[in-house]
Amino acid sequence: MEALLECCCGIDVHRDTLQVCILKGLTDTPEVIRAEFKTMQQDLQELVQWLIHHDCNHIAMESTGVYWRPVYEAIEECHSNYQSLLVVNAHHMRNLPGRKSDIKDSEWIATLLRHGLLTPSFIPDKITRTLREYSRLYRSFIGEKSRYLNRLEKFLQTHGFKLSSVMSNIYGVSGKRLLYKLSEKGYLISADIIEAVDRRVKASNEEIHAAIKGKLAILERRLLKTLLTKVDQVQSEIDEILAIMREVAEPYQSAVEQLDSIPGVDTVAAYTIIAEISATPHNYFSTSAKLCSWAGLSPRNDESAGKVKSRKILHGNPYIKSILCQVAWAAVRVRNSSFALWFWSHQGKLGKKKAIIAVARKILTLIYKLLQSGEFYDSIIALKAYSSPPLHNS
């Protein structure tokens, strides 16, 4: 096979070491230059200088986990003349039998790159990668808060307090005041409930008093106070992360406003979507169909002898898939929106879960088109694009 690159480098990335191999020349027997570097910052700088010394501007690396990040960023920041920097998927770059050493792996990566046989993974720009870290941490903290609220509900039920039976949100403004008073005194009287409960709460004071009637010992009060403090602490961290996300996403404010105009998408969802697909997905994916496939919202192609074996969706990116499904559930609840009209006309035949995946794919396709064109969501255009034609009575 004809070689396309005169000089290229393959890097096999591990936690502590890097196996590096440069291939030079367009002949069938290129010059092979091997080296090994550690993954400390000083050693990464030596790697970059080594690449510059050998005039190597085409680099590909294969890694598991996040070990590629510091290597990628060191080359990105310090190697100003590089022309291509690829992170490749080991599953797509299956090694040939017998290549079971790290040194041979790096040479094999360089050989595939030399012949143009590697497909790069989607790596967004530095700001988007930073926003992605914060958005995933935000999601993790939201889950942590939910776990502590569930533990709080379990504690109340264990000790006979049925607050969730009369209040939809036990940690709303009124519920929070009641629980803090309960943690201080160990019991509540009618005057405490009147003082703590907001007038907008539907349940009467007598119903709330009956649901929260009981007494806590000193150790139980301390445990309740610990749970309440932990929930407040996690909430403050969530607010802080959200403020940082706003600051990081400032260069993408126009894209955030575009996404915010779509039914079901709020500002936080817009941050998460941009963090996963970037503000310019059309620069990385040639079509919206490829973006949907990468996100895991496309049915797999599994057909043999004219028989369809499976139409399950692909694994894809779990972060973008989950946020788009949440957005889709919110969008189908917007009255008279194109997504709601499509969903409620198809969910009877497809089932709600399949229909919501289809709506999520439609939203992602719309996001791709909006970010590509720079336009905002227009309900009339979307209605023509996504709704079925009206039925006329004869």
Short mmCIF file of C-alpha atoms in Angstrom, two decimals:
data_model
loop_
_atom_site.label_atom_id
_atom_site.label_comp_id
_atom_site.label_asym_id
_atom_site.label_seq_id
_atom_site.Cartn_x
_atom_site.Cartn_y
_atom_site.Cartn_z
CA MET A 1 0.00 0.00 0.00
CA GLU A 2 1.30 3.46 -0.88
CA ALA A 3 2.46 5.65 1.98
CA LEU A 4 0.87 9.10 2.20
CA LEU A 5 2.94 10.77 4.92
CA GLU A 6 6.70 11.13 4.83
CA CYS A 7 7.06 11.59 8.59
CA CYS A 8 4.53 10.56 11.21
CA CYS A 9 4.43 9.48 14.85
CA GLY A 10 2.45 6.92 16.81
CA ILE A 11 2.09 7.18 20.59
CA ASP A 12 0.85 4.42 22.85
CA VAL A 13 -0.30 6.21 26.02
CA HIS A 14 -0.27 4.62 29.47
CA ARG A 15 -0.63 6.04 32.94
CA ASP A 16 3.09 6.39 33.67
CA THR A 17 4.87 5.91 30.32
CA LEU A 18 4.58 6.77 26.64
CA GLN A 19 5.88 4.48 23.91
CA VAL A 20 6.63 6.64 20.86
CA CYS A 21 7.59 5.62 17.34
CA ILE A 22 8.40 7.86 14.34
CA LEU A 23 8.42 6.53 10.77
CA LYS A 24 10.36 8.54 8.17
CA GLY A 25 10.39 8.10 4.43
CA LEU A 26 7.96 7.06 1.69
CA THR A 27 9.71 3.79 0.85
CA ASP A 28 8.54 0.33 1.81
CA THR A 29 11.18 0.23 4.56
CA PRO A 30 10.94 3.58 6.38
CA GLU A 31 13.39 4.72 9.03
CA VAL A 32 12.13 3.74 12.47
CA ILE A 33 12.91 5.98 15.48
CA ARG A 34 11.67 4.78 18.87
CA ALA A 35 11.69 6.43 22.27
CA GLU A 36 10.08 6.15 25.68
CA PHE A 37 8.93 9.06 27.84
CA LYS A 38 7.32 9.37 31.23
CA THR A 39 4.05 11.25 31.67
CA MET A 40 5.26 13.99 34.04
CA GLN A 41 4.91 17.54 32.72
CA GLN A 42 8.66 17.92 32.27
CA ASP A 43 8.82 14.70 30.28
CA LEU A 44 5.89 15.81 28.12
CA GLN A 45 7.81 18.96 27.23
CA GLU A 46 10.76 16.76 26.26
CA LEU A 47 8.41 14.72 24.05
CA VAL A 48 7.27 17.88 22.25
CA GLN A 49 10.85 19.04 21.72
CA TRP A 50 11.75 15.56 20.45
CA LEU A 51 8.91 15.73 17.90
CA ILE A 52 9.99 19.22 16.81
CA HIS A 53 13.62 18.06 16.50
CA HIS A 54 12.56 15.26 14.13
CA ASP A 55 10.27 17.64 12.22
CA CYS A 56 7.27 15.39 12.88
CA ASN A 57 3.96 17.24 12.36
CA HIS A 58 1.54 14.30 12.06
CA ILE A 59 0.81 12.55 15.36
CA ALA A 60 -1.68 9.86 16.40
CA MET A 61 -2.17 8.40 19.87
CA GLU A 62 -4.17 5.55 21.31
CA SER A 63 -5.24 5.62 24.93
CA THR A 64 -7.79 4.39 27.42
CA GLY A 65 -9.51 6.59 29.99
CA VAL A 66 -8.27 10.17 30.31
CA TYR A 67 -4.53 9.49 30.09
CA TRP A 68 -4.42 11.09 26.62
CA ARG A 69 -5.52 14.52 27.89
CA PRO A 70 -2.20 15.89 29.24
CA VAL A 71 -0.31 14.49 26.23
CA TYR A 72 -2.80 15.99 23.79
CA GLU A 73 -2.79 19.39 25.48
CA ALA A 74 1.00 19.53 25.74
CA ILE A 75 1.36 18.92 21.99
CA GLU A 76 -1.53 21.27 21.22
CA GLU A 77 -0.03 24.14 23.22
CA CYS A 78 3.72 23.74 22.59
CA HIS A 79 3.97 22.20 19.11
CA SER A 80 2.88 25.17 17.02
CA ASN A 81 3.64 23.54 13.65
CA TYR A 82 1.72 20.28 14.00
CA GLN A 83 -0.66 19.58 11.12
CA SER A 84 -2.71 16.69 12.47
CA LEU A 85 -3.17 15.41 16.01
CA LEU A 86 -5.40 12.35 16.27
CA VAL A 87 -6.79 10.43 19.21
CA VAL A 88 -7.90 7.07 17.84
CA ASN A 89 -10.24 4.45 19.23
CA ALA A 90 -8.48 1.20 20.08
CA HIS A 91 -11.65 -0.72 19.17
CA HIS A 92 -11.52 0.67 15.62
CA MET A 93 -7.77 0.23 15.38
CA ARG A 94 -7.61 -3.50 16.09
CA ASN A 95 -4.04 -4.70 16.35
CA LEU A 96 -2.87 -7.52 14.13
CA PRO A 97 -2.09 -10.87 15.82
CA GLY A 98 1.39 -10.92 17.31
CA ARG A 99 1.54 -7.19 18.02
CA LYS A 100 1.21 -7.59 21.76
CA SER A 101 3.95 -5.29 23.04
CA ASP A 102 3.72 -1.55 23.65
CA ILE A 103 6.65 -0.82 21.34
CA LYS A 104 5.02 -2.67 18.45
CA ASP A 105 1.69 -0.99 19.25
CA SER A 106 3.18 2.47 18.78
CA GLU A 107 4.81 1.40 15.51
CA TRP A 108 1.52 -0.04 14.31
CA ILE A 109 -0.27 3.25 15.10
CA ALA A 110 2.37 5.14 13.11
CA THR A 111 2.06 2.66 10.21
CA LEU A 112 -1.71 3.09 10.02
CA LEU A 113 -1.37 6.87 10.21
CA ARG A 114 1.32 6.79 7.50
CA HIS A 115 -1.11 5.09 5.12
CA GLY A 116 -4.11 7.25 6.07
CA LEU A 117 -6.07 4.42 7.69
CA LEU A 118 -6.93 6.05 11.03
CA THR A 119 -10.21 7.75 11.89
CA PRO A 120 -9.83 10.49 14.53
CA SER A 121 -12.06 10.68 17.57
CA PHE A 122 -14.11 13.82 18.19
CA ILE A 123 -11.94 16.18 20.27
CA PRO A 124 -13.42 19.68 20.73
CA ASP A 125 -11.43 22.82 21.50
CA LYS A 126 -9.88 23.62 24.88
CA ILE A 127 -12.73 25.83 26.16
CA THR A 128 -15.33 23.23 25.28
CA ARG A 129 -13.32 20.51 27.02
CA THR A 130 -13.18 22.67 30.16
CA LEU A 131 -16.93 23.32 29.99
CA ARG A 132 -17.45 19.57 29.56
CA GLU A 133 -15.58 18.85 32.80
CA TYR A 134 -17.76 21.30 34.73
CA SER A 135 -21.02 20.10 33.16
CA ARG A 136 -20.25 16.48 34.06
CA LEU A 137 -19.28 17.52 37.59
CA TYR A 138 -22.55 19.46 37.80
CA ARG A 139 -24.46 16.33 36.81
CA SER A 140 -22.58 14.30 39.41
CA PHE A 141 -23.43 16.78 42.18
CA ILE A 142 -27.10 16.83 41.14
CA GLY A 143 -27.11 13.07 41.56
CA GLU A 144 -25.39 13.39 44.94
CA LYS A 145 -28.02 15.86 46.12
CA SER A 146 -30.78 13.47 45.03
CA ARG A 147 -29.15 10.66 47.01
CA TYR A 148 -29.05 12.77 50.18
CA LEU A 149 -32.67 13.86 49.70
CA ASN A 150 -33.67 10.20 49.35
CA ARG A 151 -31.74 9.42 52.53
CA LEU A 152 -33.53 12.30 54.25
CA GLU A 153 -36.92 10.95 53.17
CA LYS A 154 -35.91 7.49 54.41
CA PHE A 155 -34.94 8.97 57.79
CA LEU A 156 -38.29 10.75 58.14
CA GLN A 157 -40.27 7.65 57.20
CA THR A 158 -38.23 5.52 59.61
CA HIS A 159 -39.19 7.80 62.51
CA GLY A 160 -42.84 8.12 61.55
CA PHE A 161 -42.84 11.55 59.90
CA LYS A 162 -45.10 11.52 56.80
CA LEU A 163 -44.21 14.96 55.48
CA SER A 164 -44.00 13.72 51.87
CA SER A 165 -47.65 12.63 52.09
CA VAL A 166 -48.87 16.23 52.46
CA MET A 167 -46.13 18.20 50.67
CA SER A 168 -44.92 17.59 47.11
CA ASN A 169 -41.40 18.84 47.92
CA ILE A 170 -40.17 18.13 51.41
CA TYR A 171 -37.13 20.36 50.85
CA GLY A 172 -38.90 23.38 49.43
CA VAL A 173 -39.03 26.67 51.31
CA SER A 174 -41.68 25.49 53.79
CA GLY A 175 -40.34 21.95 54.15
CA LYS A 176 -36.83 23.23 54.81
CA ARG A 177 -38.04 25.52 57.60
CA LEU A 178 -40.02 22.71 59.20
CA LEU A 179 -37.11 20.26 59.11
CA TYR A 180 -34.63 22.73 60.57
CA LYS A 181 -37.06 23.51 63.41
CA LEU A 182 -37.52 19.78 63.95
CA SER A 183 -33.74 19.26 64.13
CA GLU A 184 -33.45 22.04 66.75
CA LYS A 185 -36.39 21.16 69.01
CA GLY A 186 -37.09 17.49 68.30
CA TYR A 187 -40.83 18.14 67.95
CA LEU A 188 -43.16 20.71 66.39
CA ILE A 189 -46.22 22.52 67.72
CA SER A 190 -48.94 24.35 65.81
CA ALA A 191 -47.22 27.71 66.25
CA ASP A 192 -44.04 26.36 64.62
CA ILE A 193 -46.02 25.10 61.61
CA ILE A 194 -47.89 28.39 61.19
CA GLU A 195 -44.59 30.29 61.30
CA ALA A 196 -42.76 27.98 58.87
CA VAL A 197 -45.37 27.06 56.25
CA ASP A 198 -45.90 29.37 53.30
CA ARG A 199 -49.48 30.27 52.43
CA ARG A 200 -49.05 28.80 48.94
CA VAL A 201 -48.83 25.26 50.38
CA LYS A 202 -52.05 23.44 49.52
CA ALA A 203 -52.19 21.25 52.63
CA SER A 204 -53.74 22.78 55.74
CA ASN A 205 -51.77 23.37 58.92
CA GLU A 206 -53.76 20.61 60.66
CA GLU A 207 -52.81 18.07 57.96
CA ILE A 208 -49.14 19.04 58.16
CA HIS A 209 -49.22 18.86 61.98
CA ALA A 210 -50.74 15.38 61.82
CA ALA A 211 -48.12 14.23 59.30
CA ILE A 212 -45.13 15.53 61.25
CA LYS A 213 -46.36 14.77 64.75
CA GLY A 214 -43.70 12.93 66.73
CA LYS A 215 -40.52 13.41 68.71
CA LEU A 216 -36.81 12.93 68.02
CA ALA A 217 -34.15 12.09 70.58
CA ILE A 218 -30.95 14.14 70.78
CA LEU A 219 -28.91 11.73 68.62
CA GLU A 220 -31.66 11.56 66.02
CA ARG A 221 -31.83 15.36 65.90
CA ARG A 222 -28.09 15.52 65.31
CA LEU A 223 -28.38 13.02 62.47
CA LEU A 224 -31.19 15.05 60.89
CA LYS A 225 -29.14 18.23 61.22
CA THR A 226 -26.18 16.49 59.52
CA LEU A 227 -28.36 15.46 56.57
CA LEU A 228 -29.82 18.95 56.21
CA THR A 229 -26.37 20.53 56.36
CA LYS A 230 -25.05 18.11 53.74
CA VAL A 231 -27.91 18.89 51.34
CA ASP A 232 -27.28 22.64 51.74
CA GLN A 233 -23.56 22.14 51.23
CA VAL A 234 -24.07 20.20 48.00
CA GLN A 235 -26.56 22.83 46.79
CA SER A 236 -24.04 25.61 47.39
CA GLU A 237 -21.45 23.65 45.40
CA ILE A 238 -23.98 23.17 42.59
CA ASP A 239 -24.64 26.93 42.51
CA GLU A 240 -20.89 27.62 42.43
CA ILE A 241 -20.32 25.18 39.56
CA LEU A 242 -23.21 26.71 37.62
CA ALA A 243 -21.71 30.18 38.03
CA ILE A 244 -18.37 28.90 36.69
CA MET A 245 -20.16 27.25 33.75
CA ARG A 246 -21.72 30.61 32.86
CA GLU A 247 -18.27 32.19 32.94
CA VAL A 248 -16.64 29.46 30.83
CA ALA A 249 -19.50 29.47 28.29
CA GLU A 250 -19.36 33.25 27.80
CA PRO A 251 -17.70 32.92 24.33
CA TYR A 252 -20.63 30.72 23.27
CA GLN A 253 -23.39 33.04 24.49
CA SER A 254 -24.95 33.28 21.03
CA ALA A 255 -25.09 29.48 20.71
CA VAL A 256 -26.60 29.22 24.21
CA GLU A 257 -29.35 31.67 23.23
CA GLN A 258 -30.03 29.69 20.05
CA LEU A 259 -30.46 26.47 22.00
CA ASP A 260 -32.46 28.21 24.72
CA SER A 261 -35.05 29.17 22.09
CA ILE A 262 -35.89 25.49 21.47
CA PRO A 263 -38.87 24.12 23.48
CA GLY A 264 -37.66 22.05 26.43
CA VAL A 265 -34.10 23.43 26.44
CA ASP A 266 -33.14 25.73 29.30
CA THR A 267 -29.80 27.43 29.94
CA VAL A 268 -28.28 24.56 31.94
CA ALA A 269 -29.27 22.05 29.26
CA ALA A 270 -27.77 24.35 26.61
CA TYR A 271 -24.46 24.44 28.52
CA THR A 272 -24.43 20.64 28.74
CA ILE A 273 -25.25 20.16 25.05
CA ILE A 274 -22.56 22.62 23.93
CA ALA A 275 -20.06 20.98 26.29
CA GLU A 276 -20.66 17.61 24.63
CA ILE A 277 -21.01 18.51 20.92
CA SER A 278 -19.29 21.96 20.90
CA ALA A 279 -20.80 25.19 19.57
CA THR A 280 -19.76 24.25 16.02
CA PRO A 281 -20.65 20.56 15.54
CA HIS A 282 -20.71 21.07 11.75
CA ASN A 283 -16.93 21.52 11.87
CA TYR A 284 -16.50 17.98 13.25
CA PHE A 285 -19.48 16.09 11.77
CA SER A 286 -20.24 16.48 8.07
CA THR A 287 -23.96 15.71 8.51
CA SER A 288 -26.51 15.74 11.31
CA ALA A 289 -27.00 11.99 10.78
CA LYS A 290 -23.36 11.34 11.75
CA LEU A 291 -23.79 13.48 14.86
CA CYS A 292 -26.90 11.52 15.85
CA SER A 293 -25.04 8.25 15.31
CA TRP A 294 -22.14 9.47 17.49
CA ALA A 295 -24.63 10.49 20.20
CA GLY A 296 -26.20 7.01 20.16
CA LEU A 297 -29.62 8.09 18.90
CA SER A 298 -29.56 6.10 15.64
CA PRO A 299 -30.84 2.52 15.30
CA ARG A 300 -28.15 -0.06 14.65
CA ASN A 301 -27.90 -1.66 11.20
CA ASP A 302 -28.26 -5.37 11.94
CA GLU A 303 -29.87 -7.16 9.01
CA SER A 304 -29.09 -10.52 7.44
CA ALA A 305 -30.80 -12.48 4.66
CA GLY A 306 -33.50 -9.85 4.45
CA LYS A 307 -34.38 -10.25 8.13
CA VAL A 308 -33.94 -7.38 10.61
CA LYS A 309 -32.35 -8.79 13.75
CA SER A 310 -32.12 -5.64 15.85
CA ARG A 311 -32.99 -1.97 15.70
CA LYS A 312 -31.72 -1.03 19.14
CA ILE A 313 -29.98 2.31 19.40
CA LEU A 314 -26.20 2.52 19.63
CA HIS A 315 -24.31 3.11 22.87
CA GLY A 316 -22.94 6.47 21.78
CA ASN A 317 -22.23 9.28 24.22
CA PRO A 318 -24.27 8.67 27.41
CA TYR A 319 -24.05 12.29 28.56
CA ILE A 320 -25.55 13.90 25.46
CA LYS A 321 -28.07 11.07 25.11
CA SER A 322 -29.39 11.48 28.65
CA ILE A 323 -29.69 15.28 28.50
CA LEU A 324 -31.45 15.10 25.12
CA CYS A 325 -33.95 12.58 26.50
CA GLN A 326 -34.65 14.92 29.43
CA VAL A 327 -35.08 17.80 26.99
CA ALA A 328 -37.38 15.65 24.83
CA TRP A 329 -39.66 14.84 27.78
CA ALA A 330 -39.88 18.57 28.54
CA ALA A 331 -40.47 19.46 24.87
CA VAL A 332 -43.41 17.06 24.41
CA ARG A 333 -45.13 18.75 27.35
CA VAL A 334 -45.07 22.13 25.60
CA ARG A 335 -48.59 22.50 24.28
CA ASN A 336 -48.96 22.69 20.50
CA SER A 337 -45.21 22.46 19.89
CA SER A 338 -44.11 20.45 16.86
CA PHE A 339 -42.40 17.90 19.11
CA ALA A 340 -45.55 17.41 21.21
CA LEU A 341 -47.71 16.96 18.09
CA TRP A 342 -45.32 14.37 16.66
CA PHE A 343 -44.87 12.50 19.95
CA TRP A 344 -48.54 12.15 20.84
CA SER A 345 -49.44 11.07 17.30
CA HIS A 346 -46.76 8.33 17.22
CA GLN A 347 -46.34 7.10 20.81
CA GLY A 348 -49.37 4.82 20.55
CA LYS A 349 -47.74 2.81 17.77
CA LEU A 350 -44.06 3.06 18.74
CA GLY A 351 -44.37 3.15 22.52
CA LYS A 352 -43.37 6.12 24.66
CA LYS A 353 -39.71 5.16 25.05
CA LYS A 354 -39.04 4.71 21.35
CA ALA A 355 -41.03 7.83 20.54
CA ILE A 356 -39.04 9.93 23.02
CA ILE A 357 -35.76 8.69 21.48
CA ALA A 358 -37.10 9.77 18.09
CA VAL A 359 -37.95 13.22 19.49
CA ALA A 360 -34.47 13.46 21.02
CA ARG A 361 -32.98 12.74 17.61
CA LYS A 362 -35.19 15.40 16.02
CA ILE A 363 -34.04 17.93 18.62
CA LEU A 364 -30.37 17.07 18.01
CA THR A 365 -30.90 17.41 14.25
CA LEU A 366 -32.53 20.79 14.82
CA ILE A 367 -29.65 21.88 17.07
CA TYR A 368 -27.15 20.92 14.35
CA LYS A 369 -29.06 22.98 11.75
CA LEU A 370 -29.45 26.00 14.03
CA LEU A 371 -25.77 26.09 15.04
CA GLN A 372 -24.74 25.63 11.42
CA SER A 373 -26.96 28.44 10.10
CA GLY A 374 -26.80 30.79 13.09
CA GLU A 375 -30.60 31.06 13.20
CA PHE A 376 -32.99 30.80 16.13
CA TYR A 377 -35.82 28.31 16.55
CA ASP A 378 -38.94 29.24 14.61
CA SER A 379 -42.04 27.33 15.64
CA ILE A 380 -43.77 27.78 12.27
CA ILE A 381 -40.83 26.38 10.28
CA ALA A 382 -40.39 23.56 12.79
CA LEU A 383 -44.10 22.77 12.60
CA LYS A 384 -43.86 22.38 8.82
CA ALA A 385 -40.72 20.28 9.12
CA TYR A 386 -41.78 17.86 11.83
CA SER A 387 -45.59 17.65 12.05
CA SER A 388 -47.82 15.43 9.94
CA PRO A 389 -50.14 17.04 7.35
CA PRO A 390 -53.66 17.84 8.68
CA LEU A 391 -56.52 15.47 8.00
CA HIS A 392 -59.45 16.85 6.00
CA ASN A 393 -62.99 15.61 6.38
CA SER A 394 -64.60 14.47 3.16
#
